[in-house]
Amino acid sequence: SQLCWREYLTTRIEQNMVVSCTCPISECRAQPTTAFICSIVSSEEIKAKYEKALLRAYVECCSNLTWCTNPQGCDQILLKDGLGYGAACSKCSWISCFNCNFPEAHYPASCSHMSHMTCAKCNHGFCWRCLKPWRPTHKDYYNCSAMVSKAAWQEKRFQDYNERCTFHHHAREFAMNLRNRVTSIGEVPKIRTLTFVLDACKVLEQARKVLAYSCVYSYYNQDTESMDIVEQQTESLELHTNAL
């Protein structure tokens, strides 16, 4: 009956299973059409959920489409179109990375850098050569006592870069909060335009973002010939950013 179909389809829509649902008769594999579903379901709220489900399914099927990855939430659909690291979302200005699962464009760090980060939360120590947990009593520790100092140096080096990266991310959040406060002030009558301040905040956010991911890039590329130039440019950017 129509009532049975309405209850069945409504349940499927609320469970986000409507796109793949079939006739409730076990032997029948026919799928209800969009026109049929819209003629059965009467609730506008349920219809809206169905339309969103159709949109999600369409985006997932199209290899050149994706959702904005802004962790704060954004329902904008983006066109990949071979843009590599991505382009700014026209709705929230977030820049997504289309090449990996990291939620944000992370230049100059590569996608492989972002997917091979070391855990800095639990401070787990391990032998860099055999990967066994580090202990002073580890009998075959590196199989060479001369390697111990290198492991300690690597651990200290990671901590230094991780602290720098974290600092720039926090500084970026400060710039974002500052921009939001300036925006609210600009809405007050009789306050002269603060566009130049907002522009400065945006530049500050972008600079802190590049500096943060430069730490990742430098950590994994320390031995390359171009690192002297990269470090010089990074230092110059950091000095100007701090001044701003």
PDB file of N, CA and C in Angstrom, residues 84-158:
ATOM      1  N   GLY A  84      45.656  19.951  -8.788  1.00  0.00           N
ATOM      2  CA  GLY A  84      46.730  19.514  -7.898  1.00  0.00           C
ATOM      3  C   GLY A  84      46.426  19.833  -6.460  1.00  0.00           C
ATOM      4  N   TYR A  85      47.116  20.824  -5.930  1.00  0.00           N
ATOM      5  CA  TYR A  85      46.937  21.179  -4.525  1.00  0.00           C
ATOM      6  C   TYR A  85      45.596  21.847  -4.273  1.00  0.00           C
ATOM      7  N   GLY A  86      44.879  22.235  -5.308  1.00  0.00           N
ATOM      8  CA  GLY A  86      43.544  22.763  -5.122  1.00  0.00           C
ATOM      9  C   GLY A  86      43.464  24.267  -5.255  1.00  0.00           C
ATOM     10  N   ALA A  87      42.265  24.763  -5.106  1.00  0.00           N
ATOM     11  CA  ALA A  87      42.002  26.201  -5.182  1.00  0.00           C
ATOM     12  C   ALA A  87      41.083  26.578  -4.027  1.00  0.00           C
ATOM     13  N   ALA A  88      41.025  27.861  -3.751  1.00  0.00           N
ATOM     14  CA  ALA A  88      40.219  28.337  -2.630  1.00  0.00           C
ATOM     15  C   ALA A  88      38.741  28.115  -2.889  1.00  0.00           C
ATOM     16  N   CYS A  89      38.037  27.634  -1.869  1.00  0.00           N
ATOM     17  CA  CYS A  89      36.587  27.449  -1.956  1.00  0.00           C
ATOM     18  C   CYS A  89      35.921  28.816  -2.095  1.00  0.00           C
ATOM     19  N   SER A  90      35.006  28.931  -3.031  1.00  0.00           N
ATOM     20  CA  SER A  90      34.345  30.220  -3.272  1.00  0.00           C
ATOM     21  C   SER A  90      33.411  30.604  -2.131  1.00  0.00           C
ATOM     22  N   LYS A  91      33.084  29.655  -1.270  1.00  0.00           N
ATOM     23  CA  LYS A  91      32.146  29.928  -0.180  1.00  0.00           C
ATOM     24  C   LYS A  91      32.855  30.268   1.135  1.00  0.00           C
ATOM     25  N   CYS A  92      33.887  29.482   1.487  1.00  0.00           N
ATOM     26  CA  CYS A  92      34.546  29.698   2.782  1.00  0.00           C
ATOM     27  C   CYS A  92      36.029  30.048   2.656  1.00  0.00           C
ATOM     28  N   SER A  93      36.558  30.037   1.418  1.00  0.00           N
ATOM     29  CA  SER A  93      37.959  30.375   1.124  1.00  0.00           C
ATOM     30  C   SER A  93      38.952  29.328   1.607  1.00  0.00           C
ATOM     31  N   TRP A  94      38.473  28.180   2.067  1.00  0.00           N
ATOM     32  CA  TRP A  94      39.380  27.102   2.481  1.00  0.00           C
ATOM     33  C   TRP A  94      40.041  26.496   1.247  1.00  0.00           C
ATOM     34  N   ILE A  95      41.328  26.147   1.355  1.00  0.00           N
ATOM     35  CA  ILE A  95      42.054  25.552   0.236  1.00  0.00           C
ATOM     36  C   ILE A  95      42.276  24.077   0.521  1.00  0.00           C
ATOM     37  N   SER A  96      41.666  23.224  -0.264  1.00  0.00           N
ATOM     38  CA  SER A  96      41.735  21.779  -0.060  1.00  0.00           C
ATOM     39  C   SER A  96      42.849  21.165  -0.897  1.00  0.00           C
ATOM     40  N   CYS A  97      43.323  20.007  -0.442  1.00  0.00           N
ATOM     41  CA  CYS A  97      44.267  19.228  -1.238  1.00  0.00           C
ATOM     42  C   CYS A  97      43.503  18.108  -1.920  1.00  0.00           C
ATOM     43  N   PHE A  98      43.623  18.000  -3.245  1.00  0.00           N
ATOM     44  CA  PHE A  98      42.882  16.996  -4.001  1.00  0.00           C
ATOM     45  C   PHE A  98      43.681  15.715  -4.214  1.00  0.00           C
ATOM     46  N   ASN A  99      44.931  15.684  -3.743  1.00  0.00           N
ATOM     47  CA  ASN A  99      45.783  14.536  -4.030  1.00  0.00           C
ATOM     48  C   ASN A  99      45.927  13.552  -2.873  1.00  0.00           C
ATOM     49  N   CYS A 100      45.516  13.939  -1.665  1.00  0.00           N
ATOM     50  CA  CYS A 100      45.651  13.040  -0.524  1.00  0.00           C
ATOM     51  C   CYS A 100      44.508  13.288   0.455  1.00  0.00           C
ATOM     52  N   ASN A 101      44.510  12.537   1.549  1.00  0.00           N
ATOM     53  CA  ASN A 101      43.422  12.634   2.525  1.00  0.00           C
ATOM     54  C   ASN A 101      43.630  13.753   3.539  1.00  0.00           C
ATOM     55  N   PHE A 102      44.761  14.465   3.458  1.00  0.00           N
ATOM     56  CA  PHE A 102      44.964  15.581   4.374  1.00  0.00           C
ATOM     57  C   PHE A 102      43.958  16.672   4.024  1.00  0.00           C
ATOM     58  N   PRO A 103      43.265  17.243   5.016  1.00  0.00           N
ATOM     59  CA  PRO A 103      42.135  18.144   4.720  1.00  0.00           C
ATOM     60  C   PRO A 103      42.488  19.508   4.159  1.00  0.00           C
ATOM     61  N   GLU A 104      43.774  19.837   4.081  1.00  0.00           N
ATOM     62  CA  GLU A 104      44.134  21.182   3.658  1.00  0.00           C
ATOM     63  C   GLU A 104      45.318  21.130   2.702  1.00  0.00           C
ATOM     64  N   ALA A 105      45.362  22.089   1.761  1.00  0.00           N
ATOM     65  CA  ALA A 105      46.537  22.229   0.913  1.00  0.00           C
ATOM     66  C   ALA A 105      47.741  22.534   1.807  1.00  0.00           C
ATOM     67  N   HIS A 106      48.855  21.851   1.581  1.00  0.00           N
ATOM     68  CA  HIS A 106      49.963  21.888   2.536  1.00  0.00           C
ATOM     69  C   HIS A 106      51.299  22.250   1.886  1.00  0.00           C
ATOM     70  N   TYR A 107      51.269  23.029   0.817  1.00  0.00           N
ATOM     71  CA  TYR A 107      52.512  23.473   0.181  1.00  0.00           C
ATOM     72  C   TYR A 107      53.367  24.240   1.190  1.00  0.00           C
ATOM     73  N   PRO A 108      54.689  24.027   1.220  1.00  0.00           N
ATOM     74  CA  PRO A 108      55.520  23.254   0.292  1.00  0.00           C
ATOM     75  C   PRO A 108      55.683  21.784   0.638  1.00  0.00           C
ATOM     76  N   ALA A 109      55.110  21.308   1.727  1.00  0.00           N
ATOM     77  CA  ALA A 109      55.214  19.888   2.061  1.00  0.00           C
ATOM     78  C   ALA A 109      54.442  19.059   1.039  1.00  0.00           C
ATOM     79  N   SER A 110      54.973  17.918   0.665  1.00  0.00           N
ATOM     80  CA  SER A 110      54.308  17.053  -0.312  1.00  0.00           C
ATOM     81  C   SER A 110      53.287  16.160   0.370  1.00  0.00           C
ATOM     82  N   CYS A 111      52.458  15.488  -0.412  1.00  0.00           N
ATOM     83  CA  CYS A 111      51.441  14.595   0.150  1.00  0.00           C
ATOM     84  C   CYS A 111      52.093  13.429   0.900  1.00  0.00           C
ATOM     85  N   SER A 112      53.221  12.930   0.386  1.00  0.00           N
ATOM     86  CA  SER A 112      53.906  11.837   1.066  1.00  0.00           C
ATOM     87  C   SER A 112      54.440  12.284   2.419  1.00  0.00           C
ATOM     88  N   HIS A 113      54.850  13.541   2.520  1.00  0.00           N
ATOM     89  CA  HIS A 113      55.290  14.067   3.817  1.00  0.00           C
ATOM     90  C   HIS A 113      54.149  14.032   4.830  1.00  0.00           C
ATOM     91  N   MET A 114      52.965  14.431   4.377  1.00  0.00           N
ATOM     92  CA  MET A 114      51.827  14.529   5.292  1.00  0.00           C
ATOM     93  C   MET A 114      51.315  13.169   5.719  1.00  0.00           C
ATOM     94  N   SER A 115      51.542  12.134   4.919  1.00  0.00           N
ATOM     95  CA  SER A 115      51.033  10.799   5.248  1.00  0.00           C
ATOM     96  C   SER A 115      52.041   9.961   6.020  1.00  0.00           C
ATOM     97  N   HIS A 116      53.238  10.513   6.266  1.00  0.00           N
ATOM     98  CA  HIS A 116      54.250   9.761   6.990  1.00  0.00           C
ATOM     99  C   HIS A 116      54.733  10.510   8.225  1.00  0.00           C
ATOM    100  N   MET A 117      53.835  11.248   8.858  1.00  0.00           N
ATOM    101  CA  MET A 117      54.212  11.983  10.055  1.00  0.00           C
ATOM    102  C   MET A 117      54.439  11.020  11.223  1.00  0.00           C
ATOM    103  N   THR A 118      55.372  11.378  12.079  1.00  0.00           N
ATOM    104  CA  THR A 118      55.660  10.576  13.253  1.00  0.00           C
ATOM    105  C   THR A 118      54.772  11.024  14.403  1.00  0.00           C
ATOM    106  N   CYS A 119      54.312  10.074  15.209  1.00  0.00           N
ATOM    107  CA  CYS A 119      53.447  10.418  16.335  1.00  0.00           C
ATOM    108  C   CYS A 119      54.208  11.227  17.374  1.00  0.00           C
ATOM    109  N   ALA A 120      53.669  12.395  17.694  1.00  0.00           N
ATOM    110  CA  ALA A 120      54.310  13.229  18.711  1.00  0.00           C
ATOM    111  C   ALA A 120      53.448  13.321  19.966  1.00  0.00           C
ATOM    112  N   LYS A 121      52.360  12.556  19.994  1.00  0.00           N
ATOM    113  CA  LYS A 121      51.414  12.642  21.113  1.00  0.00           C
ATOM    114  C   LYS A 121      51.844  11.781  22.288  1.00  0.00           C
ATOM    115  N   CYS A 122      52.300  10.536  21.996  1.00  0.00           N
ATOM    116  CA  CYS A 122      52.607   9.616  23.091  1.00  0.00           C
ATOM    117  C   CYS A 122      54.094   9.553  23.396  1.00  0.00           C
ATOM    118  N   ASN A 123      54.930  10.234  22.555  1.00  0.00           N
ATOM    119  CA  ASN A 123      56.379  10.253  22.772  1.00  0.00           C
ATOM    120  C   ASN A 123      56.988   8.853  22.821  1.00  0.00           C
ATOM    121  N   HIS A 124      56.429   7.954  22.015  1.00  0.00           N
ATOM    122  CA  HIS A 124      56.957   6.591  21.967  1.00  0.00           C
ATOM    123  C   HIS A 124      58.362   6.590  21.389  1.00  0.00           C
ATOM    124  N   GLY A 125      59.312   6.001  22.132  1.00  0.00           N
ATOM    125  CA  GLY A 125      60.688   5.907  21.656  1.00  0.00           C
ATOM    126  C   GLY A 125      60.942   4.536  21.064  1.00  0.00           C
ATOM    127  N   PHE A 126      61.702   4.483  19.975  1.00  0.00           N
ATOM    128  CA  PHE A 126      61.987   3.201  19.347  1.00  0.00           C
ATOM    129  C   PHE A 126      63.350   3.244  18.679  1.00  0.00           C
ATOM    130  N   CYS A 127      63.875   2.061  18.482  1.00  0.00           N
ATOM    131  CA  CYS A 127      65.140   1.922  17.793  1.00  0.00           C
ATOM    132  C   CYS A 127      64.924   2.211  16.315  1.00  0.00           C
ATOM    133  N   TRP A 128      65.651   3.201  15.766  1.00  0.00           N
ATOM    134  CA  TRP A 128      65.395   3.632  14.396  1.00  0.00           C
ATOM    135  C   TRP A 128      65.800   2.584  13.383  1.00  0.00           C
ATOM    136  N   ARG A 129      66.600   1.615  13.810  1.00  0.00           N
ATOM    137  CA  ARG A 129      67.083   0.610  12.867  1.00  0.00           C
ATOM    138  C   ARG A 129      66.256  -0.666  12.884  1.00  0.00           C
ATOM    139  N   CYS A 130      65.973  -1.218  14.093  1.00  0.00           N
ATOM    140  CA  CYS A 130      65.207  -2.468  14.173  1.00  0.00           C
ATOM    141  C   CYS A 130      63.756  -2.222  14.558  1.00  0.00           C
ATOM    142  N   LEU A 131      63.404  -0.974  14.917  1.00  0.00           N
ATOM    143  CA  LEU A 131      62.047  -0.558  15.267  1.00  0.00           C
ATOM    144  C   LEU A 131      61.520  -1.168  16.559  1.00  0.00           C
ATOM    145  N   LYS A 132      62.407  -1.778  17.353  1.00  0.00           N
ATOM    146  CA  LYS A 132      61.983  -2.292  18.652  1.00  0.00           C
ATOM    147  C   LYS A 132      61.885  -1.139  19.637  1.00  0.00           C
ATOM    148  N   PRO A 133      61.018  -1.274  20.669  1.00  0.00           N
ATOM    149  CA  PRO A 133      60.918  -0.204  21.669  1.00  0.00           C
ATOM    150  C   PRO A 133      62.280   0.094  22.288  1.00  0.00           C
ATOM    151  N   TRP A 134      62.535   1.382  22.487  1.00  0.00           N
ATOM    152  CA  TRP A 134      63.838   1.756  23.036  1.00  0.00           C
ATOM    153  C   TRP A 134      63.901   1.483  24.518  1.00  0.00           C
ATOM    154  N   ARG A 135      64.971   0.780  24.932  1.00  0.00           N
ATOM    155  CA  ARG A 135      65.260   0.542  26.344  1.00  0.00           C
ATOM    156  C   ARG A 135      66.777   0.496  26.504  1.00  0.00           C
ATOM    157  N   PRO A 136      67.281   0.968  27.621  1.00  0.00           N
ATOM    158  CA  PRO A 136      68.733   0.908  27.840  1.00  0.00           C
ATOM    159  C   PRO A 136      69.276  -0.516  27.817  1.00  0.00           C
ATOM    160  N   THR A 137      68.398  -1.492  28.116  1.00  0.00           N
ATOM    161  CA  THR A 137      68.841  -2.887  28.159  1.00  0.00           C
ATOM    162  C   THR A 137      68.655  -3.598  26.827  1.00  0.00           C
ATOM    163  N   HIS A 138      68.277  -2.874  25.812  1.00  0.00           N
ATOM    164  CA  HIS A 138      68.067  -3.458  24.486  1.00  0.00           C
ATOM    165  C   HIS A 138      69.396  -4.028  23.984  1.00  0.00           C
ATOM    166  N   LYS A 139      69.526  -5.371  23.984  1.00  0.00           N
ATOM    167  CA  LYS A 139      70.813  -6.022  23.748  1.00  0.00           C
ATOM    168  C   LYS A 139      71.371  -5.755  22.349  1.00  0.00           C
ATOM    169  N   ASP A 140      70.513  -5.815  21.323  1.00  0.00           N
ATOM    170  CA  ASP A 140      71.018  -5.611  19.964  1.00  0.00           C
ATOM    171  C   ASP A 140      70.664  -4.216  19.465  1.00  0.00           C
ATOM    172  N   TYR A 141      70.735  -3.265  20.392  1.00  0.00           N
ATOM    173  CA  TYR A 141      70.387  -1.881  20.070  1.00  0.00           C
ATOM    174  C   TYR A 141      71.252  -1.369  18.925  1.00  0.00           C
ATOM    175  N   TYR A 142      70.637  -1.290  17.733  1.00  0.00           N
ATOM    176  CA  TYR A 142      71.276  -0.844  16.496  1.00  0.00           C
ATOM    177  C   TYR A 142      72.344  -1.806  15.991  1.00  0.00           C
ATOM    178  N   ASN A 143      72.721  -2.779  16.821  1.00  0.00           N
ATOM    179  CA  ASN A 143      73.857  -3.653  16.509  1.00  0.00           C
ATOM    180  C   ASN A 143      75.151  -2.850  16.403  1.00  0.00           C
ATOM    181  N   CYS A 144      75.126  -1.631  16.850  1.00  0.00           N
ATOM    182  CA  CYS A 144      76.309  -0.771  16.771  1.00  0.00           C
ATOM    183  C   CYS A 144      76.137   0.386  17.736  1.00  0.00           C
ATOM    184  N   SER A 145      76.974   0.469  18.746  1.00  0.00           N
ATOM    185  CA  SER A 145      76.822   1.511  19.752  1.00  0.00           C
ATOM    186  C   SER A 145      77.080   2.894  19.180  1.00  0.00           C
ATOM    187  N   ALA A 146      77.776   2.989  18.062  1.00  0.00           N
ATOM    188  CA  ALA A 146      78.069   4.283  17.456  1.00  0.00           C
ATOM    189  C   ALA A 146      76.821   4.948  16.907  1.00  0.00           C
ATOM    190  N   MET A 147      75.739   4.154  16.701  1.00  0.00           N
ATOM    191  CA  MET A 147      74.522   4.688  16.126  1.00  0.00           C
ATOM    192  C   MET A 147      73.612   5.337  17.172  1.00  0.00           C
ATOM    193  N   VAL A 148      73.900   5.146  18.445  1.00  0.00           N
ATOM    194  CA  VAL A 148      73.027   5.641  19.496  1.00  0.00           C
ATOM    195  C   VAL A 148      72.887   7.158  19.421  1.00  0.00           C
ATOM    196  N   SER A 149      74.003   7.853  19.222  1.00  0.00           N
ATOM    197  CA  SER A 149      73.963   9.303  19.175  1.00  0.00           C
ATOM    198  C   SER A 149      73.119   9.796  18.007  1.00  0.00           C
ATOM    199  N   LYS A 150      73.117   9.068  16.888  1.00  0.00           N
ATOM    200  CA  LYS A 150      72.322   9.468  15.731  1.00  0.00           C
ATOM    201  C   LYS A 150      70.836   9.373  16.051  1.00  0.00           C
ATOM    202  N   ALA A 151      70.433   8.319  16.764  1.00  0.00           N
ATOM    203  CA  ALA A 151      69.028   8.163  17.129  1.00  0.00           C
ATOM    204  C   ALA A 151      68.576   9.296  18.039  1.00  0.00           C
ATOM    205  N   ALA A 152      69.435   9.646  19.013  1.00  0.00           N
ATOM    206  CA  ALA A 152      69.086  10.746  19.926  1.00  0.00           C
ATOM    207  C   ALA A 152      68.980  12.055  19.157  1.00  0.00           C
ATOM    208  N   TRP A 153      69.890  12.246  18.205  1.00  0.00           N
ATOM    209  CA  TRP A 153      69.857  13.468  17.391  1.00  0.00           C
ATOM    210  C   TRP A 153      68.592  13.540  16.554  1.00  0.00           C
ATOM    211  N   GLN A 154      68.172  12.396  15.979  1.00  0.00           N
ATOM    212  CA  GLN A 154      66.961  12.363  15.164  1.00  0.00           C
ATOM    213  C   GLN A 154      65.733  12.698  15.995  1.00  0.00           C
ATOM    214  N   GLU A 155      65.683  12.172  17.216  1.00  0.00           N
ATOM    215  CA  GLU A 155      64.529  12.436  18.082  1.00  0.00           C
ATOM    216  C   GLU A 155      64.466  13.917  18.449  1.00  0.00           C
ATOM    217  N   LYS A 156      65.617  14.498  18.811  1.00  0.00           N
ATOM    218  CA  LYS A 156      65.656  15.921  19.153  1.00  0.00           C
ATOM    219  C   LYS A 156      65.283  16.770  17.944  1.00  0.00           C
ATOM    220  N   ARG A 157      65.766  16.384  16.776  1.00  0.00           N
ATOM    221  CA  ARG A 157      65.482  17.122  15.548  1.00  0.00           C
ATOM    222  C   ARG A 157      63.986  17.123  15.256  1.00  0.00           C
ATOM    223  N   PHE A 158      63.332  15.970  15.430  1.00  0.00           N
ATOM    224  CA  PHE A 158      61.887  15.911  15.204  1.00  0.00           C
ATOM    225  C   PHE A 158      61.143  16.814  16.177  1.00  0.00           C
TER     226      PHE A 158
END
